[in-house]
mmCIF file of C-alpha atoms and ligand atoms in Angstrom:
data_model
loop_
_atom_site.group_PDB
_atom_site.id
_atom_site.type_symbol
_atom_site.label_atom_id
_atom_site.label_comp_id
_atom_site.label_asym_id
_atom_site.label_seq_id
_atom_site.Cartn_x
_atom_site.Cartn_y
_atom_site.Cartn_z
ATOM 1 C CA UNK A 22 0.015 0.054 0.118
ATOM 2 C CA UNK A 23 1.121 3.545 -0.779
ATOM 3 C CA UNK A 24 2.077 6.068 2.081
ATOM 4 C CA UNK A 25 -0.683 8.703 2.556
ATOM 5 C CA UNK A 26 -0.147 11.788 0.347
ATOM 6 C CA UNK A 27 1.395 14.715 2.039
ATOM 7 C CA UNK A 28 -2.120 16.430 3.060
ATOM 8 C CA UNK A 29 -3.100 13.197 4.873
ATOM 9 C CA UNK A 30 0.061 12.660 6.869
ATOM 10 C CA UNK A 31 -0.855 12.335 10.405
ATOM 11 C CA UNK A 32 2.230 14.307 11.195
ATOM 12 C CA UNK A 33 1.629 17.722 9.626
ATOM 13 C CA UNK A 34 5.257 20.052 9.970
ATOM 14 C CA UNK A 35 4.592 22.475 12.307
ATOM 15 C CA UNK A 36 0.781 21.518 13.275
ATOM 16 C CA UNK A 37 0.701 19.787 16.408
ATOM 17 C CA UNK A 38 3.168 20.282 19.432
ATOM 18 C CA UNK A 39 6.145 17.609 19.518
ATOM 19 C CA UNK A 40 4.734 15.518 22.320
ATOM 20 C CA UNK A 41 1.347 15.251 20.264
ATOM 21 C CA UNK A 42 2.847 13.965 16.945
ATOM 22 C CA UNK A 43 5.382 11.513 18.920
ATOM 23 C CA UNK A 44 1.892 10.126 20.290
ATOM 24 C CA UNK A 45 0.452 10.036 16.606
ATOM 25 C CA UNK A 46 3.858 8.642 15.345
ATOM 26 C CA UNK A 47 3.843 5.709 18.135
ATOM 27 C CA UNK A 48 0.173 4.910 17.879
ATOM 28 C CA UNK A 49 0.387 4.356 14.216
ATOM 29 C CA UNK A 50 3.606 2.264 14.745
ATOM 30 C CA UNK A 51 2.605 0.115 17.226
ATOM 31 C CA UNK A 52 -1.120 -0.820 15.436
ATOM 32 C CA UNK A 53 0.836 -1.645 12.253
ATOM 33 C CA UNK A 54 3.206 -4.170 13.999
ATOM 34 C CA UNK A 55 0.667 -5.632 15.930
ATOM 35 C CA UNK A 56 -2.306 -5.626 12.721
ATOM 36 C CA UNK A 57 -1.873 -9.384 12.094
ATOM 37 C CA UNK A 58 -2.528 -10.216 15.632
ATOM 38 C CA UNK A 59 -5.194 -7.517 16.341
ATOM 39 C CA UNK A 60 -8.169 -9.451 15.814
ATOM 40 C CA UNK A 61 -7.291 -12.603 17.823
ATOM 41 C CA UNK A 62 -6.283 -10.593 20.674
ATOM 42 C CA UNK A 63 -9.477 -8.832 20.879
ATOM 43 C CA UNK A 64 -11.525 -12.000 20.397
ATOM 44 C CA UNK A 65 -9.411 -13.487 23.493
ATOM 45 C CA UNK A 66 -9.443 -10.494 25.660
ATOM 46 C CA UNK A 67 -13.213 -9.919 25.734
ATOM 47 C CA UNK A 68 -13.983 -13.552 25.344
ATOM 48 C CA UNK A 69 -15.595 -12.915 21.898
ATOM 49 C CA UNK A 70 -17.923 -9.930 22.997
ATOM 50 C CA UNK A 71 -16.279 -7.733 20.868
ATOM 51 C CA UNK A 72 -18.181 -8.009 17.791
ATOM 52 C CA UNK A 73 -21.723 -8.076 19.862
ATOM 53 C CA UNK A 74 -20.604 -4.522 21.156
ATOM 54 C CA UNK A 75 -19.627 -2.975 17.693
ATOM 55 C CA UNK A 76 -23.216 -4.458 16.442
ATOM 56 C CA UNK A 77 -24.599 -2.104 19.511
ATOM 57 C CA UNK A 78 -22.691 0.752 18.062
ATOM 58 C CA UNK A 79 -23.721 0.199 14.539
ATOM 59 C CA UNK A 80 -27.561 0.077 15.440
ATOM 60 C CA UNK A 81 -27.069 3.146 17.137
ATOM 61 C CA UNK A 82 -25.692 5.110 14.281
ATOM 62 C CA UNK A 83 -28.776 3.735 11.994
ATOM 63 C CA UNK A 84 -29.608 7.142 9.680
ATOM 64 C CA UNK A 85 -31.931 7.609 6.587
ATOM 65 C CA UNK A 86 -32.070 4.536 4.560
ATOM 66 C CA UNK A 87 -29.382 4.479 1.804
ATOM 67 C CA UNK A 88 -26.758 6.805 3.141
ATOM 68 C CA UNK A 89 -23.279 6.931 3.196
ATOM 69 C CA UNK A 90 -21.413 6.200 6.670
ATOM 70 C CA UNK A 91 -18.155 6.830 7.723
ATOM 71 C CA UNK A 92 -16.061 4.651 10.035
ATOM 72 C CA UNK A 93 -12.945 6.642 11.530
ATOM 73 C CA UNK A 94 -9.853 4.574 12.251
ATOM 74 C CA UNK A 95 -11.597 1.460 10.848
ATOM 75 C CA UNK A 96 -8.332 -0.895 11.798
ATOM 76 C CA UNK A 97 -9.065 -4.334 10.300
ATOM 77 C CA UNK A 98 -12.957 -3.285 9.395
ATOM 78 C CA UNK A 99 -15.095 -4.824 12.295
ATOM 79 C CA UNK A 100 -17.079 -1.684 12.832
ATOM 80 C CA UNK A 101 -17.441 -1.067 8.921
ATOM 81 C CA UNK A 102 -18.994 -4.714 8.576
ATOM 82 C CA UNK A 103 -20.994 -4.163 11.286
ATOM 83 C CA UNK A 104 -22.738 -0.907 9.977
ATOM 84 C CA UNK A 105 -23.359 -2.928 6.919
ATOM 85 C CA UNK A 106 -24.881 -5.640 8.646
ATOM 86 C CA UNK A 107 -27.022 -3.314 11.215
ATOM 87 C CA UNK A 108 -28.195 -0.259 8.988
ATOM 88 C CA UNK A 109 -29.344 0.544 5.682
ATOM 89 C CA UNK A 110 -26.204 2.139 4.979
ATOM 90 C CA UNK A 111 -25.304 2.262 0.685
ATOM 91 C CA UNK A 112 -21.787 2.459 1.393
ATOM 92 C CA UNK A 113 -19.223 2.753 4.020
ATOM 93 C CA UNK A 114 -15.962 4.743 3.853
ATOM 94 C CA UNK A 115 -13.407 3.196 6.427
ATOM 95 C CA UNK A 116 -10.637 4.865 7.074
ATOM 96 C CA UNK A 117 -7.254 4.607 9.297
ATOM 97 C CA UNK A 118 -3.691 6.009 9.103
ATOM 98 C CA UNK A 119 -2.363 2.557 9.695
ATOM 99 C CA UNK A 120 -1.764 0.737 6.528
ATOM 100 C CA UNK A 121 -1.041 -2.396 8.004
ATOM 101 C CA UNK A 122 -4.381 -2.576 9.843
ATOM 102 C CA UNK A 123 -6.267 -1.778 6.324
ATOM 103 C CA UNK A 124 -4.285 -4.372 4.845
ATOM 104 C CA UNK A 125 -5.794 -6.893 7.117
ATOM 105 C CA UNK A 126 -9.168 -5.329 7.344
ATOM 106 C CA UNK A 127 -9.065 -5.322 2.910
ATOM 107 C CA UNK A 128 -8.562 -9.095 3.033
ATOM 108 C CA UNK A 129 -10.996 -9.534 5.516
ATOM 109 C CA UNK A 130 -13.553 -7.481 3.272
ATOM 110 C CA UNK A 131 -12.732 -9.748 0.224
ATOM 111 C CA UNK A 132 -13.447 -12.834 2.366
ATOM 112 C CA UNK A 133 -16.865 -11.473 3.382
ATOM 113 C CA UNK A 134 -17.155 -10.224 -0.490
ATOM 114 C CA UNK A 135 -17.956 -6.775 1.077
ATOM 115 C CA UNK A 136 -15.424 -5.139 -0.631
ATOM 116 C CA UNK A 137 -17.473 -3.337 -2.936
ATOM 117 C CA UNK A 138 -19.740 -1.747 -0.336
ATOM 118 C CA UNK A 139 -16.797 -0.505 1.692
ATOM 119 C CA UNK A 140 -14.178 2.033 0.469
ATOM 120 C CA UNK A 141 -10.901 1.626 2.543
ATOM 121 C CA UNK A 142 -8.710 5.035 3.123
ATOM 122 C CA UNK A 143 -5.596 6.055 4.593
ATOM 123 C CA UNK A 144 -6.266 9.250 6.486
ATOM 124 C CA UNK A 145 -5.795 11.227 9.712
ATOM 125 C CA UNK A 146 -8.761 10.924 11.980
ATOM 126 C CA UNK A 147 -7.480 14.494 13.303
ATOM 127 C CA UNK A 148 -7.908 16.270 9.247
ATOM 128 C CA UNK A 149 -10.313 14.134 7.771
ATOM 129 C CA UNK A 150 -10.571 14.631 3.683
ATOM 130 C CA UNK A 151 -13.855 15.470 3.203
ATOM 131 C CA UNK A 152 -16.361 18.295 2.830
ATOM 132 C CA UNK A 153 -18.835 19.430 5.909
ATOM 133 C CA UNK A 154 -21.841 17.233 6.270
ATOM 134 C CA UNK A 155 -20.971 14.625 3.790
ATOM 135 C CA UNK A 156 -22.070 11.516 5.977
ATOM 136 C CA UNK A 157 -25.328 10.357 7.316
ATOM 137 C CA UNK A 158 -23.581 8.931 10.143
ATOM 138 C CA UNK A 159 -20.033 8.780 11.666
ATOM 139 C CA UNK A 160 -18.805 6.004 13.742
ATOM 140 C CA UNK A 161 -15.789 5.041 15.561
ATOM 141 C CA UNK A 162 -14.543 2.110 17.893
ATOM 142 C CA UNK A 163 -11.832 2.043 20.648
ATOM 143 C CA UNK A 164 -9.866 5.076 18.593
ATOM 144 C CA UNK A 165 -10.931 8.010 21.029
ATOM 145 C CA UNK A 166 -8.292 7.321 23.824
ATOM 146 C CA UNK A 167 -5.585 7.030 20.962
ATOM 147 C CA UNK A 168 -5.973 10.669 19.851
ATOM 148 C CA UNK A 169 -3.348 12.964 20.084
ATOM 149 C CA UNK A 170 -6.122 15.794 20.366
ATOM 150 C CA UNK A 171 -9.530 14.482 21.425
ATOM 151 C CA UNK A 172 -11.185 17.531 21.264
ATOM 152 C CA UNK A 173 -10.158 17.921 17.535
ATOM 153 C CA UNK A 174 -11.058 14.376 16.689
ATOM 154 C CA UNK A 175 -14.557 14.864 17.795
ATOM 155 C CA UNK A 176 -14.935 18.022 16.236
ATOM 156 C CA UNK A 177 -13.789 16.680 13.187
ATOM 157 C CA UNK A 178 -16.851 13.698 13.215
ATOM 158 C CA UNK A 179 -19.179 16.334 13.799
ATOM 159 C CA UNK A 180 -17.993 18.599 11.215
ATOM 160 C CA UNK A 181 -18.440 15.671 8.575
ATOM 161 C CA UNK A 182 -21.986 14.429 9.865
ATOM 162 C CA UNK A 183 -25.003 15.681 8.009
ATOM 163 C CA UNK A 184 -27.331 17.770 10.228
ATOM 164 C CA UNK A 185 -29.590 15.455 12.251
ATOM 165 C CA UNK A 186 -26.898 12.608 11.632
ATOM 166 C CA UNK A 187 -25.530 10.334 14.448
ATOM 167 C CA UNK A 188 -21.826 10.729 15.727
ATOM 168 C CA UNK A 189 -20.870 7.335 17.625
ATOM 169 C CA UNK A 190 -18.350 6.331 19.680
ATOM 170 C CA UNK A 191 -17.565 3.265 21.502
ATOM 171 C CA UNK A 192 -14.515 3.005 23.817
ATOM 172 C CA UNK A 193 -13.291 1.230 26.700
ATOM 173 C CA UNK A 194 -14.318 2.156 30.033
ATOM 174 C CA UNK A 195 -13.175 1.545 33.617
ATOM 175 C CA UNK A 196 -16.037 -0.360 35.474
ATOM 176 C CA UNK A 197 -17.384 1.099 38.469
ATOM 177 C CA UNK A 198 -19.202 -1.575 40.390
ATOM 178 C CA UNK A 199 -17.528 -2.384 43.861
ATOM 179 C CA UNK A 200 -15.434 -5.330 43.934
ATOM 180 C CA UNK A 201 -15.891 -6.216 39.752
ATOM 181 C CA UNK A 202 -13.820 -2.728 39.073
ATOM 182 C CA UNK A 203 -10.946 -4.737 41.220
ATOM 183 C CA UNK A 204 -10.668 -7.681 39.102
ATOM 184 C CA UNK A 205 -11.355 -6.015 35.953
ATOM 185 C CA UNK A 206 -8.335 -3.998 36.861
ATOM 186 C CA UNK A 207 -6.333 -7.034 37.826
ATOM 187 C CA UNK A 208 -7.117 -8.551 34.747
ATOM 188 C CA UNK A 209 -6.449 -5.716 32.414
ATOM 189 C CA UNK A 210 -3.092 -4.682 34.188
ATOM 190 C CA UNK A 211 -1.739 -7.922 34.584
ATOM 191 C CA UNK A 212 -3.084 -10.773 32.440
ATOM 192 C CA UNK A 213 -3.532 -8.877 29.065
ATOM 193 C CA UNK A 214 0.009 -7.398 28.837
ATOM 194 C CA UNK A 215 1.060 -11.219 29.569
ATOM 195 C CA UNK A 216 -1.336 -12.692 26.759
ATOM 196 C CA UNK A 217 -0.382 -9.961 24.587
ATOM 197 C CA UNK A 218 3.285 -11.062 24.759
ATOM 198 C CA UNK A 219 2.370 -14.336 24.316
ATOM 199 C CA UNK A 220 -0.138 -14.191 21.518
ATOM 200 C CA UNK A 221 0.988 -10.607 19.430
ATOM 201 C CA UNK A 222 4.125 -10.922 20.883
ATOM 202 C CA UNK A 223 4.005 -7.228 21.839
ATOM 203 C CA UNK A 224 4.010 -6.978 25.639
ATOM 204 C CA UNK A 225 4.542 -3.287 25.212
ATOM 205 C CA UNK A 226 1.268 -2.562 22.881
ATOM 206 C CA UNK A 227 -0.882 -4.551 25.368
ATOM 207 C CA UNK A 228 0.761 -2.729 28.474
ATOM 208 C CA UNK A 229 -0.147 0.878 26.668
ATOM 209 C CA UNK A 230 -3.769 -0.543 26.320
ATOM 210 C CA UNK A 231 -4.965 -0.439 29.910
ATOM 211 C CA UNK A 232 -2.744 2.816 30.331
ATOM 212 C CA UNK A 233 -4.472 4.607 27.818
ATOM 213 C CA UNK A 234 -7.837 3.518 29.292
ATOM 214 C CA UNK A 235 -6.879 4.704 32.775
ATOM 215 C CA UNK A 236 -5.790 7.956 31.541
ATOM 216 C CA UNK A 237 -8.804 8.443 29.503
ATOM 217 C CA UNK A 238 -11.927 10.453 30.542
ATOM 218 C CA UNK A 239 -15.066 9.390 32.492
ATOM 219 C CA UNK A 240 -17.981 8.959 30.330
ATOM 220 C CA UNK A 241 -19.261 11.795 32.045
ATOM 221 C CA UNK A 242 -16.393 14.097 30.860
ATOM 222 C CA UNK A 243 -16.817 12.292 27.569
ATOM 223 C CA UNK A 244 -20.350 13.661 27.202
ATOM 224 C CA UNK A 245 -19.592 17.240 28.351
ATOM 225 C CA UNK A 246 -16.610 17.109 25.820
ATOM 226 C CA UNK A 247 -19.215 16.023 22.706
ATOM 227 C CA UNK A 248 -21.351 18.671 23.780
ATOM 228 C CA UNK A 249 -18.588 21.456 23.440
ATOM 229 C CA UNK A 250 -17.787 20.228 20.161
ATOM 230 C CA UNK A 251 -21.440 20.867 19.096
ATOM 231 C CA UNK A 252 -23.108 17.896 19.246
ATOM 232 C CA UNK A 253 -26.684 17.621 20.707
ATOM 233 C CA UNK A 254 -28.674 15.303 22.782
ATOM 234 C CA UNK A 255 -25.588 13.500 24.043
ATOM 235 C CA UNK A 256 -26.106 9.967 25.735
ATOM 236 C CA UNK A 257 -24.067 6.996 26.773
ATOM 237 C CA UNK A 258 -24.761 3.546 27.738
ATOM 238 C CA UNK A 259 -22.392 1.358 29.465
ATOM 239 C CA UNK A 260 -21.799 -2.428 28.025
ATOM 240 C CA UNK A 261 -20.099 -5.418 29.095
ATOM 241 C CA UNK A 262 -20.550 -5.047 32.796
ATOM 242 C CA UNK A 263 -19.312 -1.406 32.185
ATOM 243 C CA UNK A 264 -16.161 -2.309 30.517
ATOM 244 C CA UNK A 265 -17.056 -0.465 27.352
ATOM 245 C CA UNK A 266 -19.328 2.586 26.650
ATOM 246 C CA UNK A 267 -21.063 3.547 23.697
ATOM 247 C CA UNK A 268 -21.834 7.365 23.375
ATOM 248 C CA UNK A 269 -23.637 9.078 20.312
ATOM 249 C CA UNK A 270 -24.626 12.716 19.985
ATOM 250 C CA UNK A 271 -26.450 14.383 17.068
ATOM 251 C CA UNK A 272 -24.699 16.559 14.764
HETATM 252 C C1 SAM B 18 -7.688 -0.061 18.785
HETATM 253 S S1 SAM B 18 -7.809 0.114 17.222
HETATM 254 C C2 SAM B 18 -9.103 0.170 16.693
HETATM 255 C C3 SAM B 18 -9.935 -0.532 15.398
HETATM 256 C C4 SAM B 18 -11.137 -0.608 14.818
HETATM 257 N N1 SAM B 18 -11.703 0.733 15.214
HETATM 258 C C5 SAM B 18 -11.853 -1.891 15.868
HETATM 259 O O1 SAM B 18 -13.207 -1.626 16.326
HETATM 260 O O2 SAM B 18 -11.279 -2.867 15.891
HETATM 261 C C6 SAM B 18 -7.379 1.834 17.224
HETATM 262 C C7 SAM B 18 -7.481 2.190 15.638
HETATM 263 O O3 SAM B 18 -6.734 3.808 15.584
HETATM 264 C C8 SAM B 18 -6.154 3.951 14.613
HETATM 265 N N2 SAM B 18 -5.739 5.673 14.800
HETATM 266 C C9 SAM B 18 -5.364 6.175 15.962
HETATM 267 N N3 SAM B 18 -5.255 7.352 15.656
HETATM 268 C C10 SAM B 18 -5.327 7.524 14.441
HETATM 269 C C11 SAM B 18 -5.838 8.902 13.468
HETATM 270 N N4 SAM B 18 -5.176 10.086 14.068
HETATM 271 N N5 SAM B 18 -6.133 8.930 12.545
HETATM 272 C C12 SAM B 18 -6.555 7.573 12.021
HETATM 273 N N6 SAM B 18 -6.671 6.578 12.611
HETATM 274 C C13 SAM B 18 -6.116 6.307 13.591
HETATM 275 C C14 SAM B 18 -5.002 3.041 14.730
HETATM 276 O O4 SAM B 18 -4.244 2.892 13.654
HETATM 277 C C15 SAM B 18 -6.004 1.798 14.551
HETATM 278 O O5 SAM B 18 -6.131 1.151 13.805
#
């Protein structure tokens, strides 16, 4: 796959600060490195529940039949496929800045004979290469905590959504039920890095994962930020015993 053209480069010269640029580069390299083991790790870590959560997110994104959907940071394409299965979308544009993740997605779409209804694109979520109000709905799964500039990412998702269309974001969250939250923290911070070391041969990537969740906003804080970028009727729904949360807002 060819590298992104300069205007889609996730590290524009003089754009974001050095720390932020660093984060984007490290995140892109990390996902490219683990791309071939990413789906298997998701299946193991979530005990097979991850696709059900994406189906819920896809259902919540539903818009006018026959519309065009955008899946931001699609990775290996699972939410794009869920959008095709759960909604009446005519076509899904699925973008990511890791060509390694998209390559795995491309093979999957071909296997499932869905290649003609999904367009894969290398692009930066912080600089979406689409005009305002292009899409009937815009989704993301497990992207937000990886962004160098969360406000900019959310503002871009809102900008390219048609008035009245849904912006949907699925993300891992820390459960709050007493007892379960401690057990989950132990599983996530100890077992997951160990599993990542064995299955993906990348303990570092699966140590970053729980840390990124720990540093991320609470569902309430994310709700407020989504409202600040101009989304209306923002609400959230916890799934998987509080280990993931899906936020929706109207553009
Ligand atoms: C945890 S994966 C999620 C992939 C997919 N959405 C899923 O449901 O499995 C995070 C993805 O976000 C992508 N990503 C992170 N920052 C990005 C950015 N600024 N622009 C585009 N993609 C980005 C990574 O390359 C990676 O594929």
